[in-house]
mmCIF file of C-alpha atoms in Angstrom:
data_model
loop_
_atom_site.group_PDB
_atom_site.id
_atom_site.type_symbol
_atom_site.label_atom_id
_atom_site.label_comp_id
_atom_site.label_asym_id
_atom_site.label_seq_id
_atom_site.Cartn_x
_atom_site.Cartn_y
_atom_site.Cartn_z
ATOM 1 C CA MET L 2 258.204 155.811 23.525
ATOM 2 C CA LYS L 3 257.812 152.060 23.112
ATOM 3 C CA ARG L 4 254.268 152.618 21.834
ATOM 4 C CA ILE L 5 255.450 155.127 19.204
ATOM 5 C CA GLY L 6 258.174 152.716 18.091
ATOM 6 C CA LEU L 7 255.618 149.957 17.719
ATOM 7 C CA GLN L 8 253.380 152.184 15.588
ATOM 8 C CA ILE L 9 256.306 153.004 13.284
ATOM 9 C CA LEU L 10 257.151 149.309 12.957
ATOM 10 C CA VAL L 11 253.545 148.385 12.101
ATOM 11 C CA ALA L 12 253.326 151.189 9.516
ATOM 12 C CA ALA L 13 256.556 150.008 7.897
ATOM 13 C CA VAL L 14 255.262 146.433 7.710
ATOM 14 C CA LEU L 15 251.980 147.611 6.173
ATOM 15 C CA MET L 16 253.810 149.710 3.601
ATOM 16 C CA GLY L 17 255.985 146.739 2.716
ATOM 17 C CA CYS L 18 252.855 144.622 2.124
ATOM 18 C CA SER L 19 251.080 147.193 -0.070
ATOM 19 C CA ALA L 20 251.069 146.755 -3.885
ATOM 20 C CA PRO L 21 253.627 148.795 -5.822
ATOM 21 C CA PRO L 22 252.308 151.590 -8.068
ATOM 22 C CA GLU L 23 250.789 150.194 -11.250
ATOM 23 C CA SER L 24 252.942 150.584 -14.359
ATOM 24 C CA PRO L 25 251.449 151.875 -17.615
ATOM 25 C CA ALA L 26 250.075 149.135 -19.821
ATOM 26 C CA ALA L 27 252.255 148.118 -22.749
ATOM 27 C CA LEU L 28 250.962 148.913 -26.228
ATOM 28 C CA LYS L 29 252.035 146.222 -28.671
ATOM 29 C CA THR L 30 254.045 147.418 -31.642
ATOM 30 C CA GLY L 31 253.097 146.279 -35.112
ATOM 31 C CA ILE L 32 249.977 146.310 -37.236
ATOM 32 C CA TRP L 33 246.451 146.766 -35.845
ATOM 33 C CA ARG L 34 243.081 146.655 -37.559
ATOM 34 C CA ALA L 35 240.800 149.376 -36.183
ATOM 35 C CA THR L 36 237.115 150.136 -36.628
ATOM 36 C CA ILE L 37 234.860 153.048 -35.782
ATOM 37 C CA GLU L 38 231.105 152.616 -35.700
ATOM 38 C CA LEU L 39 229.112 155.005 -37.899
ATOM 39 C CA GLN L 40 225.397 154.824 -38.619
ATOM 40 C CA GLY L 41 225.304 151.137 -37.746
ATOM 41 C CA GLN L 42 228.287 150.413 -40.032
ATOM 42 C CA LEU L 43 231.835 149.434 -39.072
ATOM 43 C CA LEU L 44 234.407 151.522 -40.915
ATOM 44 C CA PRO L 45 237.790 149.729 -40.876
ATOM 45 C CA PHE L 46 241.283 151.184 -41.163
ATOM 46 C CA ASN L 47 244.782 150.122 -40.172
ATOM 47 C CA ILE L 48 247.258 151.479 -37.637
ATOM 48 C CA ASP L 49 250.973 150.643 -37.501
ATOM 49 C CA VAL L 50 252.473 151.163 -34.019
ATOM 50 C CA HIS L 51 256.190 151.841 -33.507
ATOM 51 C CA LYS L 52 258.579 153.092 -30.855
ATOM 52 C CA ASN L 53 261.027 155.761 -31.973
ATOM 53 C CA ALA L 54 264.688 156.048 -31.017
ATOM 54 C CA SER L 55 263.796 157.817 -27.762
ATOM 55 C CA GLY L 56 261.378 155.082 -26.749
ATOM 56 C CA LYS L 57 258.221 157.081 -27.440
ATOM 57 C CA TYR L 58 255.270 155.591 -29.255
ATOM 58 C CA GLU L 59 254.454 156.663 -32.804
ATOM 59 C CA MET L 60 251.573 155.484 -34.937
ATOM 60 C CA PHE L 61 250.833 155.585 -38.642
ATOM 61 C CA LEU L 62 247.330 155.733 -40.069
ATOM 62 C CA LYS L 63 247.512 153.532 -43.153
ATOM 63 C CA ASN L 64 245.252 154.133 -46.145
ATOM 64 C CA ALA L 65 246.515 152.508 -49.352
ATOM 65 C CA GLU L 66 249.841 154.281 -50.114
ATOM 66 C CA GLU L 67 249.477 156.839 -47.322
ATOM 67 C CA ASN L 68 251.119 156.588 -43.903
ATOM 68 C CA LEU L 69 249.933 159.535 -41.817
ATOM 69 C CA VAL L 70 252.161 159.935 -38.770
ATOM 70 C CA LEU L 71 250.656 160.346 -35.280
ATOM 71 C CA ASP L 72 253.433 161.410 -32.915
ATOM 72 C CA GLU L 73 251.386 162.587 -29.934
ATOM 73 C CA VAL L 74 250.587 159.313 -28.157
ATOM 74 C CA GLU L 75 250.223 159.305 -24.376
ATOM 75 C CA ILE L 76 249.830 156.189 -22.244
ATOM 76 C CA LYS L 77 248.657 156.475 -18.667
ATOM 77 C CA ASP L 78 247.928 153.387 -16.586
ATOM 78 C CA ASP L 79 245.871 151.142 -18.908
ATOM 79 C CA SER L 80 244.721 153.886 -21.302
ATOM 80 C CA VAL L 81 246.050 155.471 -24.487
ATOM 81 C CA ASP L 82 245.260 158.960 -25.787
ATOM 82 C CA ILE L 83 246.089 159.545 -29.470
ATOM 83 C CA VAL L 84 246.046 163.058 -30.938
ATOM 84 C CA LEU L 85 245.048 162.722 -34.591
ATOM 85 C CA HIS L 86 247.722 164.639 -36.485
ATOM 86 C CA ILE L 87 246.829 168.331 -37.075
ATOM 87 C CA PHE L 88 243.135 167.786 -36.414
ATOM 88 C CA ASP L 89 241.218 168.746 -33.284
ATOM 89 C CA ALA L 90 240.356 165.114 -32.614
ATOM 90 C CA ASN L 91 241.497 162.185 -30.462
ATOM 91 C CA ILE L 92 241.175 158.471 -30.039
ATOM 92 C CA LYS L 93 240.950 157.529 -26.366
ATOM 93 C CA ALA L 94 240.959 153.834 -25.502
ATOM 94 C CA ARG L 95 241.670 151.202 -22.858
ATOM 95 C CA ILE L 96 244.511 148.794 -23.589
ATOM 96 C CA LYS L 97 243.326 145.211 -23.126
ATOM 97 C CA GLY L 98 246.193 143.068 -24.351
ATOM 98 C CA ASN L 99 245.499 142.469 -28.033
ATOM 99 C CA GLU L 100 242.569 144.886 -28.101
ATOM 100 C CA LEU L 101 241.936 148.627 -27.760
ATOM 101 C CA VAL L 102 238.437 149.688 -26.732
ATOM 102 C CA GLY L 103 237.351 153.311 -26.622
ATOM 103 C CA GLU L 104 236.063 156.264 -28.652
ATOM 104 C CA PHE L 105 236.908 158.490 -31.592
ATOM 105 C CA ILE L 106 236.213 162.075 -30.491
ATOM 106 C CA LYS L 107 235.965 165.289 -32.493
ATOM 107 C CA ASN L 108 236.606 168.036 -29.962
ATOM 108 C CA ASN L 109 235.255 170.859 -32.129
ATOM 109 C CA GLU L 110 231.865 169.216 -32.714
ATOM 110 C CA LYS L 111 229.212 168.857 -30.048
ATOM 111 C CA ASP L 112 228.666 165.298 -28.756
ATOM 112 C CA TYR L 113 230.833 163.752 -31.460
ATOM 113 C CA ARG L 114 231.957 160.507 -29.836
ATOM 114 C CA VAL L 115 231.721 157.183 -31.658
ATOM 115 C CA PRO L 116 232.825 153.686 -30.617
ATOM 116 C CA PHE L 117 236.371 152.643 -31.530
ATOM 117 C CA ARG L 118 238.021 149.220 -31.385
ATOM 118 C CA ALA L 119 241.335 147.879 -32.609
ATOM 119 C CA TYR L 120 242.740 144.361 -32.874
ATOM 120 C CA TYR L 121 246.439 143.539 -32.823
ATOM 121 C CA GLY L 122 248.018 141.531 -35.617
ATOM 122 C CA GLN L 123 245.217 141.969 -38.153
ATOM 123 C CA SER L 124 246.451 143.527 -41.387
ATOM 124 C CA TYR L 125 243.376 143.140 -43.579
ATOM 125 C CA ARG L 126 240.736 145.834 -44.106
ATOM 126 C CA PHE L 127 237.322 144.222 -44.408
ATOM 127 C CA GLU L 128 236.414 140.725 -43.255
ATOM 128 C CA LYS L 129 237.053 138.448 -46.212
ATOM 129 C CA ALA L 130 234.741 135.668 -47.292
ATOM 130 C CA LYS L 131 236.257 132.197 -47.330
ATOM 131 C CA ASN L 132 236.952 130.435 -50.613
ATOM 132 C CA GLN L 133 235.893 133.327 -52.835
ATOM 133 C CA SER L 134 235.659 132.472 -56.518
ATOM 134 C CA ASN L 135 234.655 134.455 -59.590
ATOM 135 C CA VAL L 136 235.499 137.751 -57.895
ATOM 136 C CA PRO L 137 234.056 140.599 -60.025
ATOM 137 C CA ASP L 138 236.557 143.182 -61.240
ATOM 138 C CA PHE L 139 235.742 146.802 -60.325
ATOM 139 C CA SER L 140 238.881 148.275 -61.925
ATOM 140 C CA GLY L 141 238.467 151.305 -64.152
ATOM 141 C CA LYS L 142 237.163 154.842 -64.336
ATOM 142 C CA TYR L 143 233.530 155.704 -63.764
ATOM 143 C CA SER L 144 231.307 158.701 -64.338
ATOM 144 C CA VAL L 145 229.629 158.932 -60.927
ATOM 145 C CA THR L 146 226.554 160.663 -59.528
ATOM 146 C CA PHE L 147 226.054 160.964 -55.769
ATOM 147 C CA ILE L 148 222.425 161.371 -54.693
ATOM 148 C CA HIS L 149 221.559 162.863 -51.286
ATOM 149 C CA GLU L 150 217.901 163.690 -50.780
ATOM 150 C CA ALA L 151 217.091 166.109 -53.630
ATOM 151 C CA ASP L 152 220.718 166.985 -54.378
ATOM 152 C CA THR L 153 223.028 165.351 -56.912
ATOM 153 C CA THR L 154 226.805 165.755 -57.203
ATOM 154 C CA PRO L 155 228.898 164.670 -60.190
ATOM 155 C CA ALA L 156 232.134 162.812 -59.545
ATOM 156 C CA ILE L 157 234.746 160.564 -61.074
ATOM 157 C CA GLY L 158 235.454 157.174 -59.522
ATOM 158 C CA VAL L 159 238.830 155.503 -60.079
ATOM 159 C CA PHE L 160 239.532 151.960 -58.839
ATOM 160 C CA HIS L 161 242.490 149.600 -59.091
ATOM 161 C CA GLN L 162 241.972 145.929 -58.224
ATOM 162 C CA THR L 163 244.388 143.047 -57.680
ATOM 163 C CA GLY L 164 242.685 139.811 -56.752
ATOM 164 C CA ASP L 165 240.037 140.896 -54.261
ATOM 165 C CA SER L 166 242.038 143.913 -52.973
ATOM 166 C CA VAL L 167 240.994 147.376 -54.154
ATOM 167 C CA THR L 168 242.397 150.911 -53.898
ATOM 168 C CA GLY L 169 241.046 154.074 -55.471
ATOM 169 C CA THR L 170 239.319 157.382 -54.913
ATOM 170 C CA PHE L 171 236.533 159.715 -56.003
ATOM 171 C CA LEU L 172 237.110 163.174 -57.457
ATOM 172 C CA THR L 173 234.353 165.746 -56.892
ATOM 173 C CA PRO L 174 234.043 169.456 -57.827
ATOM 174 C CA THR L 175 235.204 170.414 -54.324
ATOM 175 C CA GLY L 176 238.061 167.931 -53.887
ATOM 176 C CA ASP L 177 238.826 164.226 -53.738
ATOM 177 C CA TYR L 178 238.122 161.493 -51.184
ATOM 178 C CA ARG L 179 241.828 160.786 -50.878
ATOM 179 C CA TYR L 180 243.170 157.242 -50.372
ATOM 180 C CA LEU L 181 240.467 154.569 -50.362
ATOM 181 C CA GLN L 182 241.325 150.961 -49.592
ATOM 182 C CA GLY L 183 239.342 147.761 -49.222
ATOM 183 C CA ASN L 184 238.227 144.453 -50.644
ATOM 184 C CA VAL L 185 235.607 142.792 -52.772
ATOM 185 C CA VAL L 186 233.609 140.524 -50.466
ATOM 186 C CA ASP L 187 230.863 138.233 -51.781
ATOM 187 C CA GLY L 188 230.671 140.269 -54.966
ATOM 188 C CA ARG L 189 230.419 143.648 -53.222
ATOM 189 C CA LEU L 190 233.014 146.418 -53.407
ATOM 190 C CA GLN L 191 233.894 147.748 -49.924
ATOM 191 C CA VAL L 192 236.383 150.606 -49.515
ATOM 192 C CA SER L 193 237.071 153.067 -46.703
ATOM 193 C CA THR L 194 239.400 155.755 -45.451
ATOM 194 C CA PHE L 195 240.063 157.416 -42.098
ATOM 195 C CA ASP L 196 242.503 160.325 -41.967
ATOM 196 C CA GLY L 197 241.974 161.420 -38.379
ATOM 197 C CA ASN L 198 239.130 163.798 -39.179
ATOM 198 C CA HIS L 199 237.033 162.533 -42.077
ATOM 199 C CA SER L 200 235.672 158.998 -42.191
ATOM 200 C CA TYR L 201 234.340 157.672 -45.497
ATOM 201 C CA LEU L 202 232.808 154.282 -46.264
ATOM 202 C CA PHE L 203 231.670 153.143 -49.713
ATOM 203 C CA TYR L 204 229.859 150.047 -50.912
ATOM 204 C CA ALA L 205 228.933 149.050 -54.475
ATOM 205 C CA VAL L 206 227.709 146.147 -56.562
ATOM 206 C CA LYS L 207 227.858 145.684 -60.321
ATOM 207 C CA ARG L 208 224.729 146.091 -62.443
ATOM 208 C CA GLY L 209 225.813 144.479 -65.668
ATOM 209 C CA ASP L 210 229.356 144.850 -66.953
ATOM 210 C CA ASN L 211 229.720 148.621 -66.851
ATOM 211 C CA ARG L 212 227.445 150.048 -64.159
ATOM 212 C CA LEU L 213 227.851 150.313 -60.380
ATOM 213 C CA ALA L 214 225.248 151.053 -57.724
ATOM 214 C CA GLY L 215 226.245 151.793 -54.160
ATOM 215 C CA GLU L 216 226.021 153.613 -50.848
ATOM 216 C CA PHE L 217 228.229 156.248 -49.233
ATOM 217 C CA TYR L 218 228.485 156.855 -45.469
ATOM 218 C CA SER L 219 230.305 159.865 -44.039
ATOM 219 C CA GLY L 220 230.579 160.646 -40.346
ATOM 220 C CA LYS L 221 227.701 160.201 -37.923
ATOM 221 C CA THR L 222 224.822 161.311 -40.127
ATOM 222 C CA PHE L 223 225.546 161.737 -43.837
ATOM 223 C CA LYS L 224 224.416 158.997 -46.196
ATOM 224 C CA ALA L 225 224.048 159.051 -49.985
ATOM 225 C CA THR L 226 223.484 156.589 -52.777
ATOM 226 C CA TRP L 227 225.582 156.614 -55.912
ATOM 227 C CA THR L 228 225.770 155.203 -59.396
ATOM 228 C CA GLY L 229 228.754 154.864 -61.677
ATOM 229 C CA ASP L 230 228.960 154.224 -65.402
ATOM 230 C CA ARG L 231 232.249 152.978 -66.744
ATOM 231 C CA SER L 232 233.936 155.546 -68.980
ATOM 232 C CA ASP L 233 237.367 155.924 -70.530
ATOM 233 C CA ASN L 234 237.165 159.691 -70.186
ATOM 234 C CA PRO L 235 234.763 160.797 -67.436
ATOM 235 C CA VAL L 236 234.435 164.565 -66.981
ATOM 236 C CA MET L 237 233.332 166.994 -64.291
ATOM 237 C CA PRO L 238 232.589 170.725 -64.180
ATOM 238 C CA ASP L 239 235.590 172.885 -65.049
ATOM 239 C CA PRO L 240 237.304 173.733 -61.706
ATOM 240 C CA GLU L 241 238.367 177.102 -63.151
ATOM 241 C CA LYS L 242 234.778 178.221 -63.763
ATOM 242 C CA LEU L 243 233.151 177.392 -60.411
ATOM 243 C CA THR L 244 234.531 180.340 -58.408
ATOM 244 C CA TYR L 245 234.929 183.744 -60.048
ATOM 245 C CA LEU L 246 235.073 187.488 -59.451
ATOM 246 C CA LYS L 247 231.918 189.576 -59.432
ATOM 247 C CA ALA L 248 231.371 191.913 -62.355
ATOM 248 C CA GLY L 249 233.402 195.083 -62.031
ATOM 249 C CA TYR L 250 236.234 193.535 -59.997
ATOM 250 C CA ASP L 251 239.636 192.382 -61.186
ATOM 251 C CA ARG L 252 241.561 192.083 -57.910
ATOM 252 C CA LEU L 253 241.213 191.253 -54.216
ATOM 253 C CA SER L 254 241.689 193.605 -51.294
ATOM 254 C CA PHE L 255 242.001 192.277 -47.751
ATOM 255 C CA SER L 256 243.921 192.557 -44.514
ATOM 256 C CA PHE L 257 243.956 189.634 -42.073
ATOM 257 C CA PRO L 258 246.084 188.798 -39.009
ATOM 258 C CA ASN L 259 248.672 186.056 -38.935
ATOM 259 C CA PRO L 260 248.587 183.641 -35.938
ATOM 260 C CA ASP L 261 250.570 186.162 -33.886
ATOM 261 C CA GLY L 262 248.058 188.945 -34.587
ATOM 262 C CA GLU L 263 250.142 190.902 -37.115
ATOM 263 C CA LYS L 264 248.013 192.229 -39.979
ATOM 264 C CA ILE L 265 249.111 191.348 -43.516
ATOM 265 C CA SER L 266 247.653 192.851 -46.680
ATOM 266 C CA LEU L 267 248.100 192.268 -50.402
ATOM 267 C CA ALA L 268 249.195 195.899 -50.516
ATOM 268 C CA ASP L 269 252.321 195.052 -48.470
ATOM 269 C CA ALA L 270 255.677 195.565 -50.158
ATOM 270 C CA LYS L 271 256.591 191.861 -50.250
ATOM 271 C CA PHE L 272 253.796 191.183 -52.737
ATOM 272 C CA LYS L 273 254.633 194.042 -55.094
ATOM 273 C CA ASN L 274 255.531 192.936 -58.640
ATOM 274 C CA LYS L 275 255.273 189.289 -57.566
ATOM 275 C CA VAL L 276 253.070 186.449 -58.708
ATOM 276 C CA VAL L 277 250.940 185.665 -55.648
ATOM 277 C CA ILE L 278 249.249 182.311 -55.089
ATOM 278 C CA ILE L 279 246.478 182.566 -52.500
ATOM 279 C CA GLN L 280 245.211 179.387 -50.861
ATOM 280 C CA LEU L 281 241.829 179.250 -49.103
ATOM 281 C CA LEU L 282 242.145 176.470 -46.549
ATOM 282 C CA GLY L 283 241.255 175.136 -43.123
ATOM 283 C CA SER L 284 243.333 173.071 -40.699
ATOM 284 C CA TRP L 285 240.324 170.720 -40.386
ATOM 285 C CA CYS L 286 240.378 169.929 -44.133
ATOM 286 C CA PRO L 287 242.434 166.899 -45.325
ATOM 287 C CA ASN L 288 242.354 168.070 -48.968
ATOM 288 C CA CYS L 289 243.779 171.381 -47.738
ATOM 289 C CA LEU L 290 246.528 169.473 -45.941
ATOM 290 C CA ASP L 291 247.401 167.709 -49.198
ATOM 291 C CA GLU L 292 247.511 171.003 -51.077
ATOM 292 C CA THR L 293 249.534 172.681 -48.318
ATOM 293 C CA LEU L 294 252.186 169.966 -48.559
ATOM 294 C CA PHE L 295 252.317 170.408 -52.343
ATOM 295 C CA LEU L 296 252.513 174.216 -52.204
ATOM 296 C CA ASN L 297 255.152 174.176 -49.485
ATOM 297 C CA GLN L 298 257.302 171.729 -51.425
ATOM 298 C CA TRP L 299 256.854 173.784 -54.593
ATOM 299 C CA ILE L 300 257.866 177.103 -53.040
ATOM 300 C CA LYS L 301 260.940 175.530 -51.425
ATOM 301 C CA LYS L 302 262.078 174.299 -54.835
ATOM 302 C CA ASN L 303 261.254 177.635 -56.484
ATOM 303 C CA LYS L 304 262.310 180.083 -53.775
ATOM 304 C CA ASP L 305 264.439 182.110 -56.183
ATOM 305 C CA ARG L 306 261.507 182.887 -58.494
ATOM 306 C CA ASP L 307 259.224 185.908 -58.108
ATOM 307 C CA VAL L 308 256.397 183.898 -56.544
ATOM 308 C CA VAL L 309 254.854 184.342 -53.081
ATOM 309 C CA MET L 310 252.436 181.917 -51.408
ATOM 310 C CA LEU L 311 249.793 183.144 -48.978
ATOM 311 C CA GLY L 312 247.264 181.048 -47.063
ATOM 312 C CA LEU L 313 243.895 182.308 -45.796
ATOM 313 C CA ALA L 314 242.633 179.978 -43.063
ATOM 314 C CA TYR L 315 238.933 179.524 -42.300
ATOM 315 C CA GLU L 316 238.590 177.630 -39.039
ATOM 316 C CA ARG L 317 235.786 175.863 -37.164
ATOM 317 C CA LYS L 318 235.276 178.517 -34.474
ATOM 318 C CA ASP L 319 234.908 182.298 -34.558
ATOM 319 C CA ASP L 320 237.585 182.592 -31.894
ATOM 320 C CA PHE L 321 240.990 184.016 -32.771
ATOM 321 C CA ALA L 322 242.857 182.166 -30.003
ATOM 322 C CA TYR L 323 241.374 178.843 -31.100
ATOM 323 C CA ALA L 324 241.972 179.490 -34.818
ATOM 324 C CA SER L 325 245.501 180.715 -34.176
ATOM 325 C CA GLY L 326 246.309 177.562 -32.195
ATOM 326 C CA ARG L 327 245.012 175.300 -34.962
ATOM 327 C CA VAL L 328 246.977 177.142 -37.658
ATOM 328 C CA LYS L 329 250.152 177.142 -35.566
ATOM 329 C CA LYS L 330 249.826 173.379 -35.233
ATOM 330 C CA LEU L 331 249.350 173.035 -38.997
ATOM 331 C CA ILE L 332 252.514 175.075 -39.555
ATOM 332 C CA LEU L 333 254.451 173.031 -36.993
ATOM 333 C CA LYS L 334 253.401 169.643 -38.381
ATOM 334 C CA THR L 335 253.908 170.497 -42.058
ATOM 335 C CA GLY L 336 256.876 172.854 -41.865
ATOM 336 C CA VAL L 337 255.043 175.523 -43.871
ATOM 337 C CA THR L 338 257.338 178.368 -44.830
ATOM 338 C CA TYR L 339 254.746 180.808 -46.207
ATOM 339 C CA ASP L 340 252.340 183.055 -44.286
ATOM 340 C CA ILE L 341 248.947 181.680 -43.261
ATOM 341 C CA LEU L 342 246.454 184.299 -42.063
ATOM 342 C CA ILE L 343 243.346 183.913 -39.912
ATOM 343 C CA ALA L 344 240.580 184.966 -42.309
ATOM 344 C CA GLY L 345 237.350 183.713 -40.717
ATOM 345 C CA THR L 346 235.245 180.607 -40.184
ATOM 346 C CA ASN L 347 234.512 177.709 -42.514
ATOM 347 C CA ASP L 348 230.845 178.648 -42.870
ATOM 348 C CA LYS L 349 230.786 179.354 -46.603
ATOM 349 C CA ALA L 350 228.398 182.296 -46.406
ATOM 350 C CA ARG L 351 230.525 183.986 -43.745
ATOM 351 C CA ALA L 352 233.718 183.082 -45.592
ATOM 352 C CA SER L 353 232.313 184.662 -48.755
ATOM 353 C CA ALA L 354 231.674 187.897 -46.845
ATOM 354 C CA THR L 355 235.399 188.169 -46.052
ATOM 355 C CA LEU L 356 236.224 188.274 -49.777
ATOM 356 C CA PRO L 357 233.360 190.348 -51.199
ATOM 357 C CA GLU L 358 234.954 190.506 -54.643
ATOM 358 C CA LEU L 359 234.195 186.797 -55.145
ATOM 359 C CA GLN L 360 230.725 185.655 -56.114
ATOM 360 C CA ALA L 361 231.101 183.024 -53.348
ATOM 361 C CA VAL L 362 233.579 180.805 -51.575
ATOM 362 C CA TYR L 363 232.535 177.490 -53.064
ATOM 363 C CA ALA L 364 235.035 175.038 -51.583
ATOM 364 C CA PHE L 365 238.077 174.506 -49.394
ATOM 365 C CA PRO L 366 240.683 174.451 -50.765
ATOM 366 C CA THR L 367 240.453 177.075 -53.495
ATOM 367 C CA THR L 368 243.549 178.469 -55.177
ATOM 368 C CA ILE L 369 243.674 182.030 -56.540
ATOM 369 C CA PHE L 370 246.451 183.105 -58.943
ATOM 370 C CA VAL L 371 247.352 186.812 -58.912
ATOM 371 C CA GLY L 372 249.630 188.381 -61.540
ATOM 372 C CA ARG L 373 252.461 190.838 -61.026
ATOM 373 C CA ASP L 374 249.988 193.657 -61.716
ATOM 374 C CA GLY L 375 247.856 192.630 -58.739
ATOM 375 C CA LYS L 376 244.986 191.348 -60.865
ATOM 376 C CA VAL L 377 243.361 187.951 -60.364
ATOM 377 C CA LYS L 378 244.207 185.767 -63.366
ATOM 378 C CA LYS L 379 242.740 182.374 -62.456
ATOM 379 C CA ILE L 380 240.763 180.699 -59.666
ATOM 380 C CA HIS L 381 240.944 176.919 -59.253
ATOM 381 C CA THR L 382 238.256 175.346 -57.060
ATOM 382 C CA GLY L 383 239.085 172.159 -55.145
ATOM 383 C CA PHE L 384 242.226 170.066 -55.340
ATOM 384 C CA SER L 385 243.064 166.703 -56.900
ATOM 385 C CA GLY L 386 245.581 165.316 -54.434
ATOM 386 C CA PRO L 387 248.194 162.536 -54.588
ATOM 387 C CA GLY L 388 245.547 159.859 -54.032
ATOM 388 C CA THR L 389 244.114 160.618 -57.493
ATOM 389 C CA GLY L 390 247.189 159.476 -59.418
ATOM 390 C CA GLU L 391 247.103 160.799 -62.990
ATOM 391 C CA TYR L 392 244.746 163.641 -62.031
ATOM 392 C CA TYR L 393 247.271 164.850 -59.441
ATOM 393 C CA ARG L 394 250.038 164.793 -62.047
ATOM 394 C CA GLN L 395 247.778 166.707 -64.422
ATOM 395 C CA PHE L 396 247.097 169.321 -61.721
ATOM 396 C CA ILE L 397 250.834 169.806 -61.142
ATOM 397 C CA GLU L 398 251.456 170.232 -64.864
ATOM 398 C CA GLU L 399 248.686 172.831 -65.182
ATOM 399 C CA PHE L 400 249.859 174.607 -62.008
ATOM 400 C CA ASN L 401 253.381 174.975 -63.396
ATOM 401 C CA GLU L 402 252.083 176.170 -66.762
ATOM 402 C CA THR L 403 249.973 178.840 -65.071
ATOM 403 C CA VAL L 404 252.836 180.092 -62.906
ATOM 404 C CA ASN L 405 255.217 180.192 -65.872
ATOM 405 C CA GLU L 406 252.717 182.180 -67.945
ATOM 406 C CA LEU L 407 252.206 184.697 -65.134
ATOM 407 C CA LEU L 408 255.940 185.119 -64.577
ATOM 408 C CA ASN L 409 256.404 185.824 -68.282
ATOM 409 C CA GLU L 410 253.599 188.398 -68.469
ATOM 410 C CA LYS L 411 254.761 191.945 -69.132
#
């Protein structure tokens, strides 16, 4: 008995001498400057870290005027795992005082892991040169051509500059590059954006007073060159002529399941004698997120009018459970009040096969306007979102004009 008592005493002493369980590392609140490494380039963006009223961490991805909330932040021991909004992507990093070191990971793409770092207390975007003088002014509108191998894409570049700080965007036939932010450093324009899924980095220098020449990096592999000629009124292909019905068709016919598996068709009673606005989208698509927020706000304000919204989602995997989960998250994060159906995958050839009346699905998002008689009246390819300023306001004006015309049709 004495021996057993001695063993208990020794065990108690040893337990008393052992280190207490390690507490999770503290993540400093405030502004951070982050970078991800792409194709040998460092793409910078900013993160603002807060604690909410319940003591949980929240982050905001900051790109110019945008603050994209990240409210799924988990800290375990010395590591942080950040779910990137509605996207199937994470940042996973070690907390090292004033630094975060880890990876940006796209879960729906094979081997997509790139180095990530963040530095506390740094609010700038790109490293600034000391004692800059005679900073060239990149402000204005530009008629742009992107060149990738043998392909060219027209675009409009819009930049606003104050001192050496620059914001802006590019509009393309399939959508815009959202909120770009950066600096002019040693005479070179440098702007970037990171929205949790897409990562864009642009450089440019001036060739004379009115011409730009630059490079564009997107993700792990895509690189293009681009030129821009200053223009007061740059133009692009008409977004209402890019996607159209095949000859002999004047309406769409489909039946797709909602995220709970219930089939919904345009022939359903709730669409009868209504103006129907059909959105082709994907939860992986930031332009689609911008349009979804606009459409949801619009239908809430106009709920008493004879208009019905309907989303057709084309997701990354041909797996209903996966697609349903992504769409449910989109609905949860945005508060969407209209139906979004699981229509297929984002492969454009396969997406086109789901709507055989169209000559092709050209872009996500695409917006299809259907009249009270069930006939397709207009198809608008792409979306000029809030980051495009006057072009966004123009889109809203044209959207309202179209809806009003359709409601007044007899």
